[in-house]
Short mmCIF file of C-alpha atoms in Angstrom, two decimals:
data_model
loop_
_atom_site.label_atom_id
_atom_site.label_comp_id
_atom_site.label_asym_id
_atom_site.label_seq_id
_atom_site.Cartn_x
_atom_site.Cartn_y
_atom_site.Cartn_z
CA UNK A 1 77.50 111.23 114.17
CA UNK A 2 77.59 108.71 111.50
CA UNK A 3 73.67 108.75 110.81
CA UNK A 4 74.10 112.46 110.44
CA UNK A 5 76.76 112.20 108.04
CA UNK A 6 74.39 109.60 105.98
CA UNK A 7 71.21 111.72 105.93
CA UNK A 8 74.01 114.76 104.86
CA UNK A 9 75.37 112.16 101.89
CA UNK A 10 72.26 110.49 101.27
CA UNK A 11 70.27 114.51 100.53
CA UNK A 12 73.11 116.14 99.29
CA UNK A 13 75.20 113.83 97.08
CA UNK A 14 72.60 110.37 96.25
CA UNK A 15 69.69 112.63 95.76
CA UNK A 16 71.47 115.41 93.73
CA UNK A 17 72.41 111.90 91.81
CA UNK A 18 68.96 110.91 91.59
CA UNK A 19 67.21 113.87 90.95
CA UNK A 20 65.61 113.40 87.05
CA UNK A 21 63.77 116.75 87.56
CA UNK A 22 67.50 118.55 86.60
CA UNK A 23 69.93 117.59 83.65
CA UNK A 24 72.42 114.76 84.48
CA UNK A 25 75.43 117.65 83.79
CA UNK A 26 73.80 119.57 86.70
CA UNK A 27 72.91 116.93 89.00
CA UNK A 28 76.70 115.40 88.67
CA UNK A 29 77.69 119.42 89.21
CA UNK A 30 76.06 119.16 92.29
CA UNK A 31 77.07 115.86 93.59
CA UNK A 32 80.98 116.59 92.81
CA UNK A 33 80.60 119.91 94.36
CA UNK A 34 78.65 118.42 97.32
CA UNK A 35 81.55 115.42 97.00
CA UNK A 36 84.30 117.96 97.26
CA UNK A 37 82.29 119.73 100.54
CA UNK A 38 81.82 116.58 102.45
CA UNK A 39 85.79 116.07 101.91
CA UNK A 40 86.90 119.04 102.47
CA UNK A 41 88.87 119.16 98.99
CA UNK A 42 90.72 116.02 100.02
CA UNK A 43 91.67 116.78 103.71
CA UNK A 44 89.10 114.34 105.34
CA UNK A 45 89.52 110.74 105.33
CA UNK A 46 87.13 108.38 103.80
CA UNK A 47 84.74 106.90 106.81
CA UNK A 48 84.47 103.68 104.92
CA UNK A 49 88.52 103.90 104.76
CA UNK A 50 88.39 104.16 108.24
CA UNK A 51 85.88 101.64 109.39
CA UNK A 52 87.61 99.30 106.68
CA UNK A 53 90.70 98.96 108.68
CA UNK A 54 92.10 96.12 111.04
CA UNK A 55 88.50 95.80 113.43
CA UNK A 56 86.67 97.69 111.93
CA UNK A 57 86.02 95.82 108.83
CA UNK A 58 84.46 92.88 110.45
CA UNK A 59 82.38 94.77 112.78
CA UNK A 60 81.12 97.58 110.24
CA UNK A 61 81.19 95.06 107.20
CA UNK A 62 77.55 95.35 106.75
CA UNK A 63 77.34 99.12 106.52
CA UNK A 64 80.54 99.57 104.48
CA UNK A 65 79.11 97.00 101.99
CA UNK A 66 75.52 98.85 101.95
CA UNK A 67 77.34 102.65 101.78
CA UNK A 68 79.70 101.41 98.65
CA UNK A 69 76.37 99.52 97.01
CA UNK A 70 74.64 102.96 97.58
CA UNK A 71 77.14 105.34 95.66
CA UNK A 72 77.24 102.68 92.81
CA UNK A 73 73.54 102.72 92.71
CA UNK A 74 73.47 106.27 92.54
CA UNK A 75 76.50 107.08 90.10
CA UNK A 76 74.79 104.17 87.62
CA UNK A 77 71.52 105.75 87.59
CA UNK A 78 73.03 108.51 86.32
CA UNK A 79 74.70 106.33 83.50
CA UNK A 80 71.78 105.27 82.46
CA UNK A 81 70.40 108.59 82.36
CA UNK A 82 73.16 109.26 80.03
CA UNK A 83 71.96 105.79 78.13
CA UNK A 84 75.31 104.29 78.72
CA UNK A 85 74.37 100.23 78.61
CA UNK A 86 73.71 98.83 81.90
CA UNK A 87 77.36 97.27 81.71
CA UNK A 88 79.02 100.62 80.65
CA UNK A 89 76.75 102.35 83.56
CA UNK A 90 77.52 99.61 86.10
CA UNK A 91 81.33 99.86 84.76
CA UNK A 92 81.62 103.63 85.31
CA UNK A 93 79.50 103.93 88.41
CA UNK A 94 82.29 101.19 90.30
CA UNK A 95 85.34 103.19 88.56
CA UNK A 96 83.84 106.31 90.01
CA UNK A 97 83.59 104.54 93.73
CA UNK A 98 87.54 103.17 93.35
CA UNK A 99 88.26 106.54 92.26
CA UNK A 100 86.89 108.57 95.18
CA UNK A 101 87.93 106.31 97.73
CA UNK A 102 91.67 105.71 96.28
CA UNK A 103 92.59 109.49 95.62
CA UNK A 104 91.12 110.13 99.23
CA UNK A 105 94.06 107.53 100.55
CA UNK A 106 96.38 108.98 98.10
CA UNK A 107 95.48 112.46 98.80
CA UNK A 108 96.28 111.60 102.26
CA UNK A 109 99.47 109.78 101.70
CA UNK A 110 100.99 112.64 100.01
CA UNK A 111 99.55 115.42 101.76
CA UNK A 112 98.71 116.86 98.10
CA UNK A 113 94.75 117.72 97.94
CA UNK A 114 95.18 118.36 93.90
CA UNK A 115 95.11 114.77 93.96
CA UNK A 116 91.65 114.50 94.94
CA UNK A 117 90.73 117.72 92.76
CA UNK A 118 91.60 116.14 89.58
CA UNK A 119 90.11 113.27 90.40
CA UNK A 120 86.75 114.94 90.49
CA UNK A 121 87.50 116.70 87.37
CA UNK A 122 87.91 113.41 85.52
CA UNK A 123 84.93 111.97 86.53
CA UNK A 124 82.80 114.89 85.21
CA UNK A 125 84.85 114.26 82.26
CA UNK A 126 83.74 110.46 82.34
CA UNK A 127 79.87 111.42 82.73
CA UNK A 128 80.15 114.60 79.98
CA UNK A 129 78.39 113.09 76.98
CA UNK A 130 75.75 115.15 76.75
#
């Protein structure tokens, strides 16, 4: 189950990231809306939230460190598509991560999915320079 839900990620949401053969406004289109899907608007829990806990952390610690280093990677490359400066890119592309993963526990919390829906909209809003 969870290798299908990283090939699903890694095609859907790191590769719409990565792909340089579209415009960084549509590839971020893509990965929000694919972002949004894999969430259900803010209804599912964060696996990484859910590995993190109690346990889990210190027998999944490896793949919740590799899964978080993979979204930054992919949210930076964008940035530097944009030609923020590797700092700025690296900056953003962490925000981004502490975004997702916080509104998806607040979200949660508060039973209130707009959370997570403006959330999305203000990270297109952090990666529209173009």
């Amino acid at each position: 189950m969870i290798s299908d839900i990283d090939q699903w990620v890694d095609k859907n949401i790191f590769f719409a990231l990565l792909d340089e053969t579209k415009s960084t406004k549509l590839r971020l289109k893509d990965a929000l809306k694919n972002i949004e899907i894999l969430y259900d608007r803010g209804k599912n829990t964060c696996v990484l939230r859910a590995f993190s806990m109690h346990g889990g952390l210190t027998l999944f610690e490896e793949q919740i460190k590799s899964g978080m280093e993979k979204w930054i990677s992919a949210f930076n490359v964008l940035g530097m598509s944009l030609k923020f400066t590797s700092t700025e890119s690296r900056q953003n592309a962490i925000q981004t991560l502490i975004d997702l993963q916080g509104s998806l526990v607040v979200t949660k919390g508060l039973a209130d999915t707009s959370i997570f829906k403006n959330t999305l909209k203000n990270i297109e809003k952090r990666y529209s320079t173009e």
